[in-house]
mmCIF file of C-alpha atoms in Angstrom:
data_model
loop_
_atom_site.group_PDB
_atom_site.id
_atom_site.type_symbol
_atom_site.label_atom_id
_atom_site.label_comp_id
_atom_site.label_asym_id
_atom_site.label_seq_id
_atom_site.Cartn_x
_atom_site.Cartn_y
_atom_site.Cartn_z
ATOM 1 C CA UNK A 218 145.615 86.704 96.324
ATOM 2 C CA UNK A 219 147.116 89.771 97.414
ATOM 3 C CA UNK A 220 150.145 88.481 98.087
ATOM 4 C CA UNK A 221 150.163 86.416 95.104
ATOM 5 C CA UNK A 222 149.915 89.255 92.823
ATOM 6 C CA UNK A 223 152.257 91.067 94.884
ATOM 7 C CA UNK A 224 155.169 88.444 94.450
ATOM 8 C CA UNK A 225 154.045 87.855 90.781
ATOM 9 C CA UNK A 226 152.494 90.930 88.993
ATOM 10 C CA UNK A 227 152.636 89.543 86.190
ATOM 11 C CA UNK A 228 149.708 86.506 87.562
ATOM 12 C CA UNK A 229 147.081 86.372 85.498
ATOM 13 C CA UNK A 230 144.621 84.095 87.749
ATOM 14 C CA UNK A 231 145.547 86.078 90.577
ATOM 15 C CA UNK A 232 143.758 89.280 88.981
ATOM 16 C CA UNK A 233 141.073 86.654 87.603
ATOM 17 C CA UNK A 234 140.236 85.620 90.954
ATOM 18 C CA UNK A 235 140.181 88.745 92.494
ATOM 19 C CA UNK A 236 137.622 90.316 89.984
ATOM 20 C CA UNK A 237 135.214 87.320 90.880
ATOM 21 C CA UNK A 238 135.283 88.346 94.474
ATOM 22 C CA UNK A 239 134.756 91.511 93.749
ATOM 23 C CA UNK A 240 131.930 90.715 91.432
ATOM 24 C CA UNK A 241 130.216 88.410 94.349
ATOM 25 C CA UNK A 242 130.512 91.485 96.405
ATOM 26 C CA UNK A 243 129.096 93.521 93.397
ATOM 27 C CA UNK A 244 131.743 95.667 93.131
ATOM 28 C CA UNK A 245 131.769 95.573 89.369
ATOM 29 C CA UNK A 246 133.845 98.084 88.063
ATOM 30 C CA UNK A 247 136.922 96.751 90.682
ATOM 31 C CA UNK A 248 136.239 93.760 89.412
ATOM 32 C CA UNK A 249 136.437 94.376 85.504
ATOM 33 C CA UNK A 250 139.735 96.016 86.441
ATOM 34 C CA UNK A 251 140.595 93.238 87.324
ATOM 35 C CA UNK A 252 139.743 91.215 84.660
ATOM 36 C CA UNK A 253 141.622 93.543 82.397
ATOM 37 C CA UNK A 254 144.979 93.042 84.362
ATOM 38 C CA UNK A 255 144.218 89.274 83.379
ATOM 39 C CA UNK A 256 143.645 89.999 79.770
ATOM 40 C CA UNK A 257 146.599 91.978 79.891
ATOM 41 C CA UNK A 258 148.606 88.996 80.623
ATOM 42 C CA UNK A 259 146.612 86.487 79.486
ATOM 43 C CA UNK A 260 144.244 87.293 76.422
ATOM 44 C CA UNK A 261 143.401 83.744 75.510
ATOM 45 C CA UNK A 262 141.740 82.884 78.371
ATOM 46 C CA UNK A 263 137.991 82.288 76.972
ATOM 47 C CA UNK A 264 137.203 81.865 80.875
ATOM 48 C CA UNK A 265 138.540 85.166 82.058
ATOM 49 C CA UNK A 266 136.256 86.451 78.727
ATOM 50 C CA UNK A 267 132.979 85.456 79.975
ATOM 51 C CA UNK A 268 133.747 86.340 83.454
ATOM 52 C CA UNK A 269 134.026 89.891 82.231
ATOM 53 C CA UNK A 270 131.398 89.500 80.126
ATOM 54 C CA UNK A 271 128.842 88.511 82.892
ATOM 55 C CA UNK A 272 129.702 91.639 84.669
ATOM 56 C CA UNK A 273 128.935 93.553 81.733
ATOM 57 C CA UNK A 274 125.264 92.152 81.758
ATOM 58 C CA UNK A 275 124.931 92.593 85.194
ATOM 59 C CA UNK A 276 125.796 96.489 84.541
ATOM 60 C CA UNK A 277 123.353 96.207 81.703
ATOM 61 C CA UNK A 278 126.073 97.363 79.248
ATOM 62 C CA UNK A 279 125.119 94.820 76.825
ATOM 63 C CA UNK A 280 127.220 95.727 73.861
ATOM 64 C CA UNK A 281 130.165 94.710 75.453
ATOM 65 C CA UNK A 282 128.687 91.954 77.218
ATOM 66 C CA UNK A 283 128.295 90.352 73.802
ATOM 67 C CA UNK A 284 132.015 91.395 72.375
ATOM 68 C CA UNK A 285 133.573 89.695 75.434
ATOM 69 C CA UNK A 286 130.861 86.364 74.843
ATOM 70 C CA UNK A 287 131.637 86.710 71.403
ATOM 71 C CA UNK A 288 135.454 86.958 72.102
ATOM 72 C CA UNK A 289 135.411 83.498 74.309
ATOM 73 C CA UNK A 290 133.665 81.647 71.859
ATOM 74 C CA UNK A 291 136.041 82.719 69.093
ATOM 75 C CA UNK A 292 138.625 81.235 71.513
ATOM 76 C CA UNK A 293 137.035 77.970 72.194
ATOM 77 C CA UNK A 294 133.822 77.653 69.870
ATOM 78 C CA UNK A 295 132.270 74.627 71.419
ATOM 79 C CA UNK A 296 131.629 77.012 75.150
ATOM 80 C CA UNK A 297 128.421 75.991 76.040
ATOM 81 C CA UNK A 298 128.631 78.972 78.756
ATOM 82 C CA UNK A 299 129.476 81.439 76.818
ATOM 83 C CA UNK A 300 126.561 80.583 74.244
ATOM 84 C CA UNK A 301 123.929 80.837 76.761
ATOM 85 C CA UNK A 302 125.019 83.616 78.630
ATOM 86 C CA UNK A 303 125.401 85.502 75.371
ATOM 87 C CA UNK A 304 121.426 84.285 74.712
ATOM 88 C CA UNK A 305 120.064 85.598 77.690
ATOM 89 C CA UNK A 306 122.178 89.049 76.431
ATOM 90 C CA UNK A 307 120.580 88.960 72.978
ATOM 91 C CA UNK A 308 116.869 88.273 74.995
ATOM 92 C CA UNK A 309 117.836 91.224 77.037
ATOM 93 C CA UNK A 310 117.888 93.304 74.058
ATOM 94 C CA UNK A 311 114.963 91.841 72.807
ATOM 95 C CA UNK A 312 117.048 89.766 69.646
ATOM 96 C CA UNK A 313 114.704 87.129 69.999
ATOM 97 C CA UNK A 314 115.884 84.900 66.948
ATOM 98 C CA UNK A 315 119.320 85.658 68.405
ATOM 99 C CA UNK A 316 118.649 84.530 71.479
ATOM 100 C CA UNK A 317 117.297 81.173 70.276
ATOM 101 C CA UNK A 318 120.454 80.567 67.211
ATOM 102 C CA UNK A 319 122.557 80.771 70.632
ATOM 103 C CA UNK A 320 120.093 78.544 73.061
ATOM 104 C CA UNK A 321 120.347 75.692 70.502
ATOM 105 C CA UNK A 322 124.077 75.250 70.465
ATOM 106 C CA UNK A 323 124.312 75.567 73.991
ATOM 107 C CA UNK A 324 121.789 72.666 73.624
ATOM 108 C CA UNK A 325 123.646 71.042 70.949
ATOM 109 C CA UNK A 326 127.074 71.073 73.287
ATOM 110 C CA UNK A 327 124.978 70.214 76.420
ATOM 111 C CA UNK A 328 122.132 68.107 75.448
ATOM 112 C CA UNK A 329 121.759 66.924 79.144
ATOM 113 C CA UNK A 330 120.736 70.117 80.646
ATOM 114 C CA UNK A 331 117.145 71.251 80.798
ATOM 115 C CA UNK A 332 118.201 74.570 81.430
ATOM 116 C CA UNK A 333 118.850 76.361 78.361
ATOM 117 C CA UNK A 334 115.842 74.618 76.759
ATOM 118 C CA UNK A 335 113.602 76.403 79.202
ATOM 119 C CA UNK A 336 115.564 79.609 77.953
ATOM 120 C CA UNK A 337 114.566 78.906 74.444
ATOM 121 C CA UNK A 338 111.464 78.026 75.266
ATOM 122 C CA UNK A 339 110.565 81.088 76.797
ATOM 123 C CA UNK A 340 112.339 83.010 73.859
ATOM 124 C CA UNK A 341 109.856 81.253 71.768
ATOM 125 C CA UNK A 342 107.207 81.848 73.633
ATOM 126 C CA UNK A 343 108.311 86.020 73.240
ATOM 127 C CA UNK A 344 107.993 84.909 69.838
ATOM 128 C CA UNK A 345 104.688 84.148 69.952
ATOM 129 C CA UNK A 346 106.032 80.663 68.547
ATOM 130 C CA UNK A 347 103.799 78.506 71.184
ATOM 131 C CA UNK A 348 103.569 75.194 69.591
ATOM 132 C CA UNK A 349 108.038 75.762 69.731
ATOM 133 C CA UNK A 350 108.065 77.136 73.076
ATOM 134 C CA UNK A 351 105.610 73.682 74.418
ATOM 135 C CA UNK A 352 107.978 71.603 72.730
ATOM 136 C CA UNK A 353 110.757 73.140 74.784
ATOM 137 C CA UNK A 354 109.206 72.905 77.747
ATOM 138 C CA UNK A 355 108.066 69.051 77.446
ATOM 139 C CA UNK A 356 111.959 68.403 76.100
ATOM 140 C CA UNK A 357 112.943 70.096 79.831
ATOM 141 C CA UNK A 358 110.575 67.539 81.325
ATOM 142 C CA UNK A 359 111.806 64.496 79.969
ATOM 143 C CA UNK A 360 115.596 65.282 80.965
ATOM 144 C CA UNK A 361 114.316 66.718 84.239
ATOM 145 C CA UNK A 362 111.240 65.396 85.539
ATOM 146 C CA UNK A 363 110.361 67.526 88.839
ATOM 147 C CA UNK A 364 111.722 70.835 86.877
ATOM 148 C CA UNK A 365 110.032 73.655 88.980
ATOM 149 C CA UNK A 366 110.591 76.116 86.480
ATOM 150 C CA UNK A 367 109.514 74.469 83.636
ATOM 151 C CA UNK A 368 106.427 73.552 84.888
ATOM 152 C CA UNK A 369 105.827 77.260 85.636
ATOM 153 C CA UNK A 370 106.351 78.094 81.963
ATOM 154 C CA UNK A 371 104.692 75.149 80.183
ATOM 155 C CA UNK A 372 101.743 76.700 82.790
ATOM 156 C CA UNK A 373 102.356 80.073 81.423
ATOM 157 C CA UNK A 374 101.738 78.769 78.057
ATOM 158 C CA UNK A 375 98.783 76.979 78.185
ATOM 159 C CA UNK A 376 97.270 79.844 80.010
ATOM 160 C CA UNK A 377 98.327 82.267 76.711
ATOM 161 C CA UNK A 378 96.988 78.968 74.597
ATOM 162 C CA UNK A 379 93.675 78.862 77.108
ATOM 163 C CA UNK A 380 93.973 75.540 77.783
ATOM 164 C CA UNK A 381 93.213 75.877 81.245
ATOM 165 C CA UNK A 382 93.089 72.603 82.361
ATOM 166 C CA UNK A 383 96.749 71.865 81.260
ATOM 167 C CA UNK A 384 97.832 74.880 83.183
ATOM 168 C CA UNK A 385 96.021 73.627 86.145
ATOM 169 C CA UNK A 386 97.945 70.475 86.361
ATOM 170 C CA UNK A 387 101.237 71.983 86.018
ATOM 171 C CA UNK A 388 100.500 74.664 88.695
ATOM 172 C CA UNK A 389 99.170 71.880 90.725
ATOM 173 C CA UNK A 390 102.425 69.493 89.891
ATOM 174 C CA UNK A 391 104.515 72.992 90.856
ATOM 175 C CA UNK A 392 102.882 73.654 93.825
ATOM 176 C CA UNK A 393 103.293 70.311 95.119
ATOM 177 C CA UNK A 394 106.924 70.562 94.164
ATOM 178 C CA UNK A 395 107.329 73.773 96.104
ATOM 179 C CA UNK A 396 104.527 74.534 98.101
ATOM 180 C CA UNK A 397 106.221 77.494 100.351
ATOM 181 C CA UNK A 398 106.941 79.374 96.499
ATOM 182 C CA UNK A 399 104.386 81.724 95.237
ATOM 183 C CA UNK A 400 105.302 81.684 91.819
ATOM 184 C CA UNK A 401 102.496 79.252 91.186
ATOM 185 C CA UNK A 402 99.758 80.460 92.930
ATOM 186 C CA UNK A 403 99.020 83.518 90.606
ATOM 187 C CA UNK A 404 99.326 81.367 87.843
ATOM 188 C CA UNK A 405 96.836 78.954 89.042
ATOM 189 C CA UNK A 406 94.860 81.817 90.481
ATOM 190 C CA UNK A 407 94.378 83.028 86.558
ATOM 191 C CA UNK A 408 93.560 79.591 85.364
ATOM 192 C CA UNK A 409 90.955 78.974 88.045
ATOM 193 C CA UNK A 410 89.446 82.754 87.406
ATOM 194 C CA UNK A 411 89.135 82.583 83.786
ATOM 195 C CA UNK A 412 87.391 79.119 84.235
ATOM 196 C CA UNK A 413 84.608 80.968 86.802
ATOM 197 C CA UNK A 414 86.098 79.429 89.810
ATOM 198 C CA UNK A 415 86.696 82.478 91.417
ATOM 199 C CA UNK A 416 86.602 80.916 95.203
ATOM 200 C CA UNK A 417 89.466 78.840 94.231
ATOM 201 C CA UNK A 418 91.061 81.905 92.197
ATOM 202 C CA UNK A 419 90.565 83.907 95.689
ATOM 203 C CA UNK A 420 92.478 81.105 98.202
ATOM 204 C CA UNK A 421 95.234 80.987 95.537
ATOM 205 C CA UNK A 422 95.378 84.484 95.498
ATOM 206 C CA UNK A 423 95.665 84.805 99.261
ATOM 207 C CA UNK A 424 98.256 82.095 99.629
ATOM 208 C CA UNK A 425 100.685 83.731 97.667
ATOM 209 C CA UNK A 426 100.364 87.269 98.756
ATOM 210 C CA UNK A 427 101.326 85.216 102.552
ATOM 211 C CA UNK A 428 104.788 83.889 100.742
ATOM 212 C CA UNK A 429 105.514 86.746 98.725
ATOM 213 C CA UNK A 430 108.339 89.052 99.572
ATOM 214 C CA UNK A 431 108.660 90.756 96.399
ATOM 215 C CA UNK A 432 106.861 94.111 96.006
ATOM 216 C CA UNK A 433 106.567 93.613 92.199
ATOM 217 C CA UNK A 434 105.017 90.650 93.177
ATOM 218 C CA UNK A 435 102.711 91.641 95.937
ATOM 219 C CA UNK A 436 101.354 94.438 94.087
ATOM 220 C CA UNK A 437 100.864 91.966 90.681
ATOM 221 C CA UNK A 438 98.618 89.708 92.873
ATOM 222 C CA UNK A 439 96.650 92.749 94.714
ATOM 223 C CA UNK A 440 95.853 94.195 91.605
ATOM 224 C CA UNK A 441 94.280 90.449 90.665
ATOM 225 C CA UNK A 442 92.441 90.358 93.914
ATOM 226 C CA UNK A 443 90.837 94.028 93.249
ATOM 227 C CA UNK A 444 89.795 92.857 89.610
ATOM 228 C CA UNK A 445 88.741 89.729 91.497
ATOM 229 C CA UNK A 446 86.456 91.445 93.887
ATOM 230 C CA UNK A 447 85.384 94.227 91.037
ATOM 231 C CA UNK A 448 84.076 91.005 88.947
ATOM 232 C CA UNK A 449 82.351 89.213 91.980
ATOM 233 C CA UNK A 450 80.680 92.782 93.159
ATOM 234 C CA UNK A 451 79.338 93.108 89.220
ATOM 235 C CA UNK A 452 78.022 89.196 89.721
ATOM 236 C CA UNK A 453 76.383 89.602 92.610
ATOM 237 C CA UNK A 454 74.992 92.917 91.348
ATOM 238 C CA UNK A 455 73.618 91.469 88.263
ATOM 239 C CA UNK A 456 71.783 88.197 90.526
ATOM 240 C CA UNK A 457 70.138 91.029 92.453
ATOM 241 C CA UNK A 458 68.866 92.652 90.042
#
């Protein structure tokens, strides 16, 4: 690329292709340099647009994240990319009904992809729009079957709904899916403890405190095993009495 640019300064995908190697080596502000030499000499590229633009997001400057999304889909309205990148911007920012008006076209260009129906399903679910965010999720099921992720949030939702035998089964179907994840364990964890089965709510507990690696993580399922052990000391207090 260097000597690309070097022979041609004037080479637009030669500065466009540096600034994504710099951005996969997060060296963002290199690489929106770049992407402004490529602007420079090519402004109607809606790609080089949304390349910026996801750098922008990354760098949580959102406001310009959603000019340059904005920009790309002036220049070729029917990007499905640039739609739901610019959603997950708007969610971001907490522009809920944003987020969704952008989820369904990127649904309406890409009706194949479960993907940015999870998206909207979870914006719905910020919504507290549950009965929209289920549909979602099912939709996600029928074009993708085994969907890890959707299972987790169809789980998440019947939790919130306390349907707790619902969430159960798409835990279980997640775990089964990916049993060396913990996203599902906490979630089954809370389904089993709310329904009293607080052994079961302890093993799941355990299991994913072994495959977690993330100290958000961790300390979200410690703090469930303290209130776990808090509520079984007040039980066994209360038979002894």
């Amino acid at each position: 690329l260097e000597q690309v640019i070097e022979l041609d300064p004037g080479h637009a995908a030669g500065y466009r292709e540096r600034g994504r190697i710099y951005a996969d080596r997060k060296r963002f502000q290199e690489a929106i340099t770049n992407y402004n030499r490529a602007l420079e000499f090519k402004p109607t590229s809606a790609y080089t647009y949304v390349l910026r633009a996801s750098v922008y997001r990354r760098l949580d400057q959102y406001d310009q994240a959603i000019a340059d999304f904005s920009e790309a889909i002036a220049l070729k309205p029917d990007y499905y990319l640039a739609y739901r990148e610019r959603g997950r911007v708007y969610i971001a920012l907490k522009a809920y009904r944003e987020g969704v008006a952008d989820y369904t076209r990127a649904i309406v260009l890409r009706p194949d992809l479960a993907f940015p129906v999870v998206l909207r399903g979870i914006a719905y679910r910020q919504l507290a729009e549950l009965s929209a965010a289920l549909a979602d999720f099912n939709q996600a099921l029928e074009i993708r079957p085994d969907y890890y992720q959707a299972l987790l949030e169809r789980g998440r939702t019947f939790l919130l709904q306390e349907d707790y035998g619902q969430a159960l089964n798409d835990y279980g179907q997640a775990v089964g899916l990916k049993d060396d994840r913990p996203e599902a364990y906490p979630g089954r964890g809370d389904a089993y403890r709310r329904m009293g089965r607080l052994r079961a709510a302890r093993i799941d507990y355990r299991r994913a405190l072994e495959l977690a690696k993330n100290l958000l993580l961790r300390t979200e399922i410690e703090d469930r095993l303290e209130q776990l052990d808090q509520k079984q000391s007040k039980s066994n207090d209360s038979q002894g009495r």
